[in-house]
XYZ file of C-alpha atoms in Angstrom:
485
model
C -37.155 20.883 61.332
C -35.799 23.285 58.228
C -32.373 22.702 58.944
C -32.983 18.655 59.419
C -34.598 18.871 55.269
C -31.753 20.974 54.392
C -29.075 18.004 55.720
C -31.366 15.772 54.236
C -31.530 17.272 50.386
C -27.876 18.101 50.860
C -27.253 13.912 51.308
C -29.367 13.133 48.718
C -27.522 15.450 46.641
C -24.370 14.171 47.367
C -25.281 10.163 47.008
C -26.449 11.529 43.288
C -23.318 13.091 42.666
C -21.638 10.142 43.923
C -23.458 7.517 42.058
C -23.110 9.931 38.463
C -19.286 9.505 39.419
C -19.813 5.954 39.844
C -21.328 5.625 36.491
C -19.058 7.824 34.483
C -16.116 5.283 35.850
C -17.777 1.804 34.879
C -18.931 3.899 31.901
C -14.910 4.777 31.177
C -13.894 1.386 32.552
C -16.210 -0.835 30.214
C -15.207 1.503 27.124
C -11.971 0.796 27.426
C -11.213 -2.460 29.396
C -10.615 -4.070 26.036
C -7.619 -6.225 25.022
C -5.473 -4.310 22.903
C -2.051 -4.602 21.422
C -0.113 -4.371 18.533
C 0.302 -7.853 16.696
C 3.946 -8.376 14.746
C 4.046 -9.041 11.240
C 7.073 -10.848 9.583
C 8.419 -7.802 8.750
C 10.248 -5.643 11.700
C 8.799 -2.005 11.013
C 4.924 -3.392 10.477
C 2.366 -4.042 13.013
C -0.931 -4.086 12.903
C -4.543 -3.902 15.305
C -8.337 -3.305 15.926
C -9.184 -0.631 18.221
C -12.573 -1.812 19.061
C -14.428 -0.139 22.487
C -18.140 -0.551 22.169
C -19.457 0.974 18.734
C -15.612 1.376 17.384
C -14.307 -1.135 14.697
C -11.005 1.244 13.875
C -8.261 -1.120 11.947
C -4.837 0.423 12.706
C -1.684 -0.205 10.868
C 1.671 0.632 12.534
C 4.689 1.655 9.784
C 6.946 3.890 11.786
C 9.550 4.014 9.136
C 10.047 2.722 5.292
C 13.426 1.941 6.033
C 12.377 -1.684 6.448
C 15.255 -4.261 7.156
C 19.062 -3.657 5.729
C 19.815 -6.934 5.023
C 17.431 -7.248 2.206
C 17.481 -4.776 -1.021
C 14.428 -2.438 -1.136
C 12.314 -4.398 -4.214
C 12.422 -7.481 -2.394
C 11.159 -6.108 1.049
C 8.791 -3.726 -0.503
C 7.336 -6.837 -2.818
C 7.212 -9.068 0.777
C 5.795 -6.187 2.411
C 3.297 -5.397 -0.275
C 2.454 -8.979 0.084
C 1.381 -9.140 3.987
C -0.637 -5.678 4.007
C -2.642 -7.424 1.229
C -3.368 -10.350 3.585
C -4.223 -8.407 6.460
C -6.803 -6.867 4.472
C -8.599 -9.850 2.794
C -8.380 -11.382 6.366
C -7.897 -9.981 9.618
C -8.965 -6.693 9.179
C -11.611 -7.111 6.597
C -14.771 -6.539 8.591
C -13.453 -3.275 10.281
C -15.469 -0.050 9.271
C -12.535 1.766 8.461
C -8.374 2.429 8.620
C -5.837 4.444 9.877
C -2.022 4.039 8.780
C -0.053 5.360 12.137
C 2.924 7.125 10.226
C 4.106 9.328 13.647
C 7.473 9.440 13.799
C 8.204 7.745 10.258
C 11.315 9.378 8.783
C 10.915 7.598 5.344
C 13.220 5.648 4.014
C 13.011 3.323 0.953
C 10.190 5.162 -1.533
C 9.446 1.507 -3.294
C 6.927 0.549 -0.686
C 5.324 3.855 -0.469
C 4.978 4.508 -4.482
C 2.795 1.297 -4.530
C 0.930 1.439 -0.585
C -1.448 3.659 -1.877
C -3.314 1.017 -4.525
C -4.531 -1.539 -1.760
C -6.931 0.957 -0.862
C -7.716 3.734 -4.072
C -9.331 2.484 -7.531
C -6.922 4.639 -9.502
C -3.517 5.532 -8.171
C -1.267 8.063 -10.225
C 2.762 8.038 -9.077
C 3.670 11.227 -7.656
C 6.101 12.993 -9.682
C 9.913 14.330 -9.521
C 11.456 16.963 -10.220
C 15.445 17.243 -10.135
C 17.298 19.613 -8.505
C 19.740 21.793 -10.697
C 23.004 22.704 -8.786
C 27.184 22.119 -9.511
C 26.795 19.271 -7.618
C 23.948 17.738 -8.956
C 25.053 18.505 -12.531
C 28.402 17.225 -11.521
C 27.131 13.982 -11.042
C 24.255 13.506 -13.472
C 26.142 15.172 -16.651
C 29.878 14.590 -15.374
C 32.226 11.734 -15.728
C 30.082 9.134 -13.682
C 26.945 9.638 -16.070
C 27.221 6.754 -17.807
C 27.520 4.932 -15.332
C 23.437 6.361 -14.318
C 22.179 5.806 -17.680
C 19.310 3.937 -16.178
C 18.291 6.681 -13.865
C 15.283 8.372 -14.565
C 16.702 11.733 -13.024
C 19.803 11.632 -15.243
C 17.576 11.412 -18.656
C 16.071 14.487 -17.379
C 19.389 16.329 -16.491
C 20.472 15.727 -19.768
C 18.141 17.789 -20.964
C 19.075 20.767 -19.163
C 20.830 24.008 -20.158
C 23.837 25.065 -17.580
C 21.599 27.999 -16.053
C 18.478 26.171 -15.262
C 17.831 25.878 -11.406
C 15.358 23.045 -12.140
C 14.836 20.037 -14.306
C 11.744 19.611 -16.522
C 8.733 17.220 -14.309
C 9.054 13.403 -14.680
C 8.044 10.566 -13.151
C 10.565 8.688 -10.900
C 11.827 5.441 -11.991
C 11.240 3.857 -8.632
C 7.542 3.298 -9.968
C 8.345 1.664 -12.956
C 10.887 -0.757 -10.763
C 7.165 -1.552 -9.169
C 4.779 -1.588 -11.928
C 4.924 -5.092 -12.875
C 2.989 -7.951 -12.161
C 4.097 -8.885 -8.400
C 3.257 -5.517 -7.196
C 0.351 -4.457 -9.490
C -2.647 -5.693 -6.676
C -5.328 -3.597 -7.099
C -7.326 -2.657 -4.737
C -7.660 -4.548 -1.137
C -10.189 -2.457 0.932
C -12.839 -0.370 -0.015
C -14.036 1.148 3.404
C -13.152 4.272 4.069
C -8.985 5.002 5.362
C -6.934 7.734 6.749
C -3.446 8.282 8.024
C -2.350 9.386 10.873
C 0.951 11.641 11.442
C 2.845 14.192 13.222
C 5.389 17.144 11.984
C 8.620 14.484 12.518
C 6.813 12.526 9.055
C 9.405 13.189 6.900
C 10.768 11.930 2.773
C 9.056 9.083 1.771
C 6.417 9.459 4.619
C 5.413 12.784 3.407
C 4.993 11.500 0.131
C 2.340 9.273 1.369
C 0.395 11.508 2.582
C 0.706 13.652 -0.373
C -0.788 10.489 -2.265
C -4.130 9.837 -0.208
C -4.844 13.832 0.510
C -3.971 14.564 -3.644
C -6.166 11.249 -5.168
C -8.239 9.962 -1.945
C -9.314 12.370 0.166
C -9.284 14.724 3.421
C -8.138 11.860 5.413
C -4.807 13.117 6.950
C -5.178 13.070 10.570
C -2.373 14.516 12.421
C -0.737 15.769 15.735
C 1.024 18.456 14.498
C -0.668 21.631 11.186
C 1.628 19.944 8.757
C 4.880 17.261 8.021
C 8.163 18.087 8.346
C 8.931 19.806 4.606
C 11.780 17.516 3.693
C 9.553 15.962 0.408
C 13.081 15.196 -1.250
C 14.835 12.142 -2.469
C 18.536 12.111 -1.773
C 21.895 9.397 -2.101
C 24.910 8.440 -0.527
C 28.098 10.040 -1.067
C 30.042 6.941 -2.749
C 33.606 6.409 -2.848
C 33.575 6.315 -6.626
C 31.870 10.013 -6.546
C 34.777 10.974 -3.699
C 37.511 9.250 -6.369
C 35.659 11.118 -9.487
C 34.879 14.670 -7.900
C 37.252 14.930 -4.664
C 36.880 18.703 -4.724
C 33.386 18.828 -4.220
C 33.629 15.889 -1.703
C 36.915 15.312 0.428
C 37.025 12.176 2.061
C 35.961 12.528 6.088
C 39.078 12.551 8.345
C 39.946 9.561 9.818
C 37.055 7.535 8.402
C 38.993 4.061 7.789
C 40.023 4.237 11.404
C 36.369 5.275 13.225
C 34.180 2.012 13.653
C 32.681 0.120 16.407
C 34.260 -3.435 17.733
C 31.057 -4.885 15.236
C 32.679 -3.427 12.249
C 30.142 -0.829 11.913
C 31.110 2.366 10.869
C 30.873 5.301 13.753
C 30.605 7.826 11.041
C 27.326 8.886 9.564
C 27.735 8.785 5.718
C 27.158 12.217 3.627
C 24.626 12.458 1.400
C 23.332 14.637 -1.648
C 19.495 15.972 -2.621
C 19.066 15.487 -6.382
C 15.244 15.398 -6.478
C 12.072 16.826 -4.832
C 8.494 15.207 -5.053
C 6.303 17.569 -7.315
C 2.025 16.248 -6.657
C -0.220 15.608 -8.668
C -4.401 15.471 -8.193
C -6.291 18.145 -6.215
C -2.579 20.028 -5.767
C -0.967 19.065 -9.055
C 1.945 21.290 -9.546
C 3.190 21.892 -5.486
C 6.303 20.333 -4.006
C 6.357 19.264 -0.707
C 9.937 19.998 0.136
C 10.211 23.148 2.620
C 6.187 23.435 3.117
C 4.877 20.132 3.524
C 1.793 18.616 3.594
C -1.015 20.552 5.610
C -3.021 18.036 7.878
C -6.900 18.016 7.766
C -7.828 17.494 11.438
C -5.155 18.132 14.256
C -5.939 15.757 17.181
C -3.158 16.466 19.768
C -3.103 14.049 22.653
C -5.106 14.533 25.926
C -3.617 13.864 29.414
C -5.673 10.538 29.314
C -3.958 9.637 26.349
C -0.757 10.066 27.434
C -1.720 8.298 31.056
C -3.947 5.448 30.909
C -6.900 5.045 33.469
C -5.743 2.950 36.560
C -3.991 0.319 33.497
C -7.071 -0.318 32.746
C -7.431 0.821 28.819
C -3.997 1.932 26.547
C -2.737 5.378 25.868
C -4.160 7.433 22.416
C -7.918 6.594 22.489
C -8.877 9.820 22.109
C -7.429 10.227 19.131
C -8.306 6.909 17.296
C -11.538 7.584 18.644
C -11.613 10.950 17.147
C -10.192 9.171 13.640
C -12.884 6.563 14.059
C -15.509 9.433 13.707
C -14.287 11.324 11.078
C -13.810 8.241 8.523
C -17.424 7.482 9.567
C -17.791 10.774 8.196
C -16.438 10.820 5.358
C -17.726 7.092 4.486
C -20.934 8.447 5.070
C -19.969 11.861 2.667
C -18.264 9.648 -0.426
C -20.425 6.559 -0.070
C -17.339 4.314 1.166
C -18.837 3.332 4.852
C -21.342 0.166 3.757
C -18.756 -1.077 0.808
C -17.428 -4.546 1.163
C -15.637 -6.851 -1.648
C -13.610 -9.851 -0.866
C -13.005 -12.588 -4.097
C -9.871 -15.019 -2.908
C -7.730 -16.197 -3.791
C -5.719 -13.804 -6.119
C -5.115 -16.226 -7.992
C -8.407 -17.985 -9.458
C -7.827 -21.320 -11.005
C -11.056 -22.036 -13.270
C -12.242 -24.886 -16.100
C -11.557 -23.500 -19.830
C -14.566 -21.546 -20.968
C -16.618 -19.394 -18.865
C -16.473 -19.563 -15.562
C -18.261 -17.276 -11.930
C -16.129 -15.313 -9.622
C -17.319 -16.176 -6.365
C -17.363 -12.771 -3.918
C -18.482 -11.399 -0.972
C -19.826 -7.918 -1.677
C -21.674 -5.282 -0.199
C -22.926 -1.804 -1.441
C -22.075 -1.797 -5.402
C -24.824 -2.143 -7.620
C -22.859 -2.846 -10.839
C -19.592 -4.791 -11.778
C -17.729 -4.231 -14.774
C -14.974 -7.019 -15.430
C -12.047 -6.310 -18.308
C -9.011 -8.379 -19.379
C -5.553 -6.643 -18.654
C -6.354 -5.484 -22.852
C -9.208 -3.810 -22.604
C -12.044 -6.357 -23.425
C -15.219 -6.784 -21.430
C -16.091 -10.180 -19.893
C -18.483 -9.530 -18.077
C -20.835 -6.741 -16.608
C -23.657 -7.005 -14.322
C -26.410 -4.449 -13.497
C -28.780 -4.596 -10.787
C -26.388 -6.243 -7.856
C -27.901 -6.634 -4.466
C -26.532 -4.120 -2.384
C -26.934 -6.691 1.363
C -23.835 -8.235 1.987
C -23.968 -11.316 1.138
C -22.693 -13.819 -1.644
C -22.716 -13.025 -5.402
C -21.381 -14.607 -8.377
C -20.225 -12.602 -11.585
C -20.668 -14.806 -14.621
C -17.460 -14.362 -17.189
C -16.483 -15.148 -20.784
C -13.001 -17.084 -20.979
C -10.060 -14.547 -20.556
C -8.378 -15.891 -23.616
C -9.162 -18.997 -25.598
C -8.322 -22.769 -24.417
C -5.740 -23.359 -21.862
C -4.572 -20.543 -20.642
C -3.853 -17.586 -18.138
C -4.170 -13.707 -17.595
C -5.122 -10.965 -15.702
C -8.408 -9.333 -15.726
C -9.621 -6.010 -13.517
C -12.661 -6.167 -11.525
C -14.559 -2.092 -11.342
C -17.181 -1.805 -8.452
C -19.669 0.829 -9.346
C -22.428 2.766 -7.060
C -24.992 4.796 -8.971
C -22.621 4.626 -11.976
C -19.358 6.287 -9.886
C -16.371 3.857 -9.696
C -15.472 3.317 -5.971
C -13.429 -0.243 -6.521
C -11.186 -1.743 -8.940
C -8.761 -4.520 -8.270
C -7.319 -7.167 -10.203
C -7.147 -10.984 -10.178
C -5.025 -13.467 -11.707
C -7.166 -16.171 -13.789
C -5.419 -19.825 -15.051
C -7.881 -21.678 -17.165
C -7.042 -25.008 -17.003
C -8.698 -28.610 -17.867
C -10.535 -30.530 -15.380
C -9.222 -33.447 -13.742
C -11.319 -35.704 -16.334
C -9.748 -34.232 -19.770
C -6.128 -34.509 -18.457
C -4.362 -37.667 -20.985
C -1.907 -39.912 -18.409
C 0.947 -40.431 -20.986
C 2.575 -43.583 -20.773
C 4.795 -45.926 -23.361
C 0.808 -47.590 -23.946
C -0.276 -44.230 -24.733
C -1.865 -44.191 -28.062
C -0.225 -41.758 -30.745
C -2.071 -38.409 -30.688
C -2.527 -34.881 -31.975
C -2.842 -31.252 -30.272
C -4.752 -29.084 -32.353
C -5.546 -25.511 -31.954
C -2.045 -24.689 -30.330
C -1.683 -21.633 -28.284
C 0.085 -20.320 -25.326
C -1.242 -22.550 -22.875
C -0.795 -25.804 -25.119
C 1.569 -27.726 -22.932
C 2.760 -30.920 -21.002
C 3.913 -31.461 -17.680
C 2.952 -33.849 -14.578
C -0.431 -31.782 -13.506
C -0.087 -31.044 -9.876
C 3.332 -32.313 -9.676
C 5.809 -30.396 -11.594
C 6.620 -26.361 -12.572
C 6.198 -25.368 -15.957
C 9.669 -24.890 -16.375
C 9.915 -29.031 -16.362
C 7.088 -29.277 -19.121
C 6.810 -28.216 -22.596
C 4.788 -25.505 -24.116
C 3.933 -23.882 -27.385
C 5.487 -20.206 -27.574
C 6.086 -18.111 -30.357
C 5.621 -20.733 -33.219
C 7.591 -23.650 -31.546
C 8.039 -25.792 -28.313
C 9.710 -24.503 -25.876
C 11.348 -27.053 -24.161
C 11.653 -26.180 -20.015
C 12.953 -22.244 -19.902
C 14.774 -22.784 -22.239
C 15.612 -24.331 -26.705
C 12.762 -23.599 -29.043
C 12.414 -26.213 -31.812
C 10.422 -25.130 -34.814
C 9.383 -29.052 -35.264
């Protein structure tokens, strides 16, 4: 009878244990069983995702290198580039809770894009700096016979400043932000949740440099599978033939270069290059390079064995880790006041009658807007916002006078601390009902008050450029011949 109880408790114990096992699969199967896959972008090197099992609403970003596509120069890509990370944020990633740009493997590349990433997601954004490298070589190049042909370059100014014994050249900041700081690449902020990035120890160059920006101005937010980045936080060039012509001592042509290429034409040879700069940072670690010790990461989250295999094909590899990311940016939403913020006001461009006019947004956890013209004058501020998503119009004053157009920049306060500022393009322009159709009928008439938006053209029909304006005292005819008349 004792040993019949003692069979039976032992079967009831193992049916329990079966049926937690039972559970703990559906459990793993239903958190994970969730479509997931990287979508493409127009560009080759950008991808994009939601990692989204049960209470997880992770966007993920994909850049595994800033060495974009060859066949375009680096403005152009990093403008077009620029361009579709801004969409993805006013659209399909939006209503995430927060970020992560996957950087693993990236071993940088073109620092265009990177120098102006950063300001789709930080209020105020501050260019790293450089600092130039002092060496024969260097000097050779920036002070030799080939310096004027690098007038332009930021790092020659700043070897010409040098004495012959220095080892380093005074602090600047790189001319590759002020080939960026104009009005196609100056967005503003996109998202205002909470974002992190998300690297390993083969992030090198430009890469580093990124994460050097968000850890220096944003925040603890550099997730990582390896203590630090590479260490190799410096800018470098290619080995020319004009610098072999000029200084063939210092760099002999490679032997048998003209005859080493592939049946395409491409060159089997890798070409040599030179280090003439290193990134100094600026923020919480103003004053430290990067090159030789890195950037430290915040949280190491090394990959599990689950991560690496996934569970009968039934959920993909790394959720661990973005599950792990997930938490922490809840955390530190929850720490800086990010995780409840929400602003979306499309398009960029706002085309609005002359006179005052609302911006129309969706916001969400700011109490107070302050909005500016590019020089400095308020037109508008609001107190007292709802903090519920929802709707909510910010009465303005006209940008500038009458017809015209300009940029104005949007702050988002909570309890007085600035946690969003972005910028919009605003075109005042007549309603449909004040436009005059000209015609040989047309009675004679006179524009008064003339400024820069005075103008003709076919409304809806033609550019600018086939108009006439007022500019700088006289009409501009097209692009082109001012008359004074």
């Amino acid at each position: 009878m004792v040993e019949t109880k003692k069979i039976e408790r032992q079967q009831l114990f193992q049916k329990a244990v079966t049926l937690l096992k039972e559970e703990e699969e559906q459990d793993i199967k239903q958190r994970y069983n969730v479509p997931f896959e990287w979508h493409k972008t127009d560009i080759n090197n950008i991808m994009w995702g939601i990692w989204a099992p049960k209470t997880k609403n992770l966007g993920l970003i994909r850049i595994p290198s800033f060495a974009l596509q060859d066949e375009i120069d680096a403005k152009t890509i990093s403008i077009a580039a620029l361009k579709i990370l801004r969409k993805l944020m006013v659209n399909e990633l939006k209503d995430t809770t927060s970020i992560v740009i996957d950087v693993r493997g990236n071993n940088g590349g073109s620092v265009l894009l990177e120098r102006v990433l950063p300001q789709l997601f930080m209020p105020d954004y501050k260019p790293i700096r450089g600092q130039g490298v002092a060496n024969k070589v260097t000097n050779a190049i920036m002070r030799g016979s080939l310096s004027s042909t690098l007038q332009r370059h930021s790092s020659q100014k700043s070897t010409s400043k040098l004495d012959d014994e220095s080892d380093y050249k005074p602090i600047y900041v790189p001319n590759d932000f002020e080939l960026l700081s104009g009005p196609q690449v100056t967005v503003g902020q996109a998202y205002v949740r909470p974002v992190g990035i998300f690297s390993d120890g083969r992030c090198t160059s430009a890469c580093e440099s990124l994460l050097a920006d968000f850890q220096d101005l944003y925040g603890d937010v550099i997730f990582g599978e390896d203590i630090q980045s590479a260490g190799a936080g410096a800018t470098s060039f290619h080995i020319s033939t004009e610098i072999e012509t000029e200084l063939p001592k210092m760099f002999p042509p490679i032997p048998y270069r003209q005859e080493l290429f592939y049946f395409s034409g491409k060159a089997i040879t890798e070409p040599m290059t030179g280090v003439y700069r290193h990134d100094i940072r600026v923020g919480v670690h103003d004053g430290q390079k990067i090159e030789d010790i890195g950037v430290k990461t915040n949280y190491v989250i090394r990959p599990r064995l689950e991560d690496l295999v996934p569970y009968n094909g039934n959920y993909p590899s790394e959720h661990h880790q973005f599950d792990s990311i997930s938490d922490l940016l809840y955390g530190f939403g929850i720490e800086t006041g990010r995780f409840d913020l929400h602003f979306i006001a499309e398009p960029f461009t706002l085309v609005v009658p002359v006179g005052n006019f609302d911006i129309v947004a969706e916001t969400q956890g700011m109490d107070e807007f302050i909005v500016a013209s590019e020089h400095g004058k308020t037109i508008a501020h609001v107190k007292n916002v709802p903090t519920k998503r929802g709707e909510f119009r910010i009465p303005c004053s006209p940008v500038q006078p009458g017809i015209s157009e300009g940029r104005i920049i949007i702050s988002g306060l909570k309890k007085g601390k600035v946690l969003m500022r972005t910028i919009r393009e605003v075109k005042h322009q007549p309603t449909l009902p004040s436009y005059i159709h000209l015609s040989i009928d047309t009675p004679q008439f006179k524009l008064q008050n003339k400024n820069a938006g005075t103008g003709i053209k076919h409304a809806g029909k033609s550019t600018d450029i086939q108009g006439w304006n007022y500019h700088s005292g006289g009409w501009r005819f097209g692009n082109g011949l001012i008359s004074k008349n």
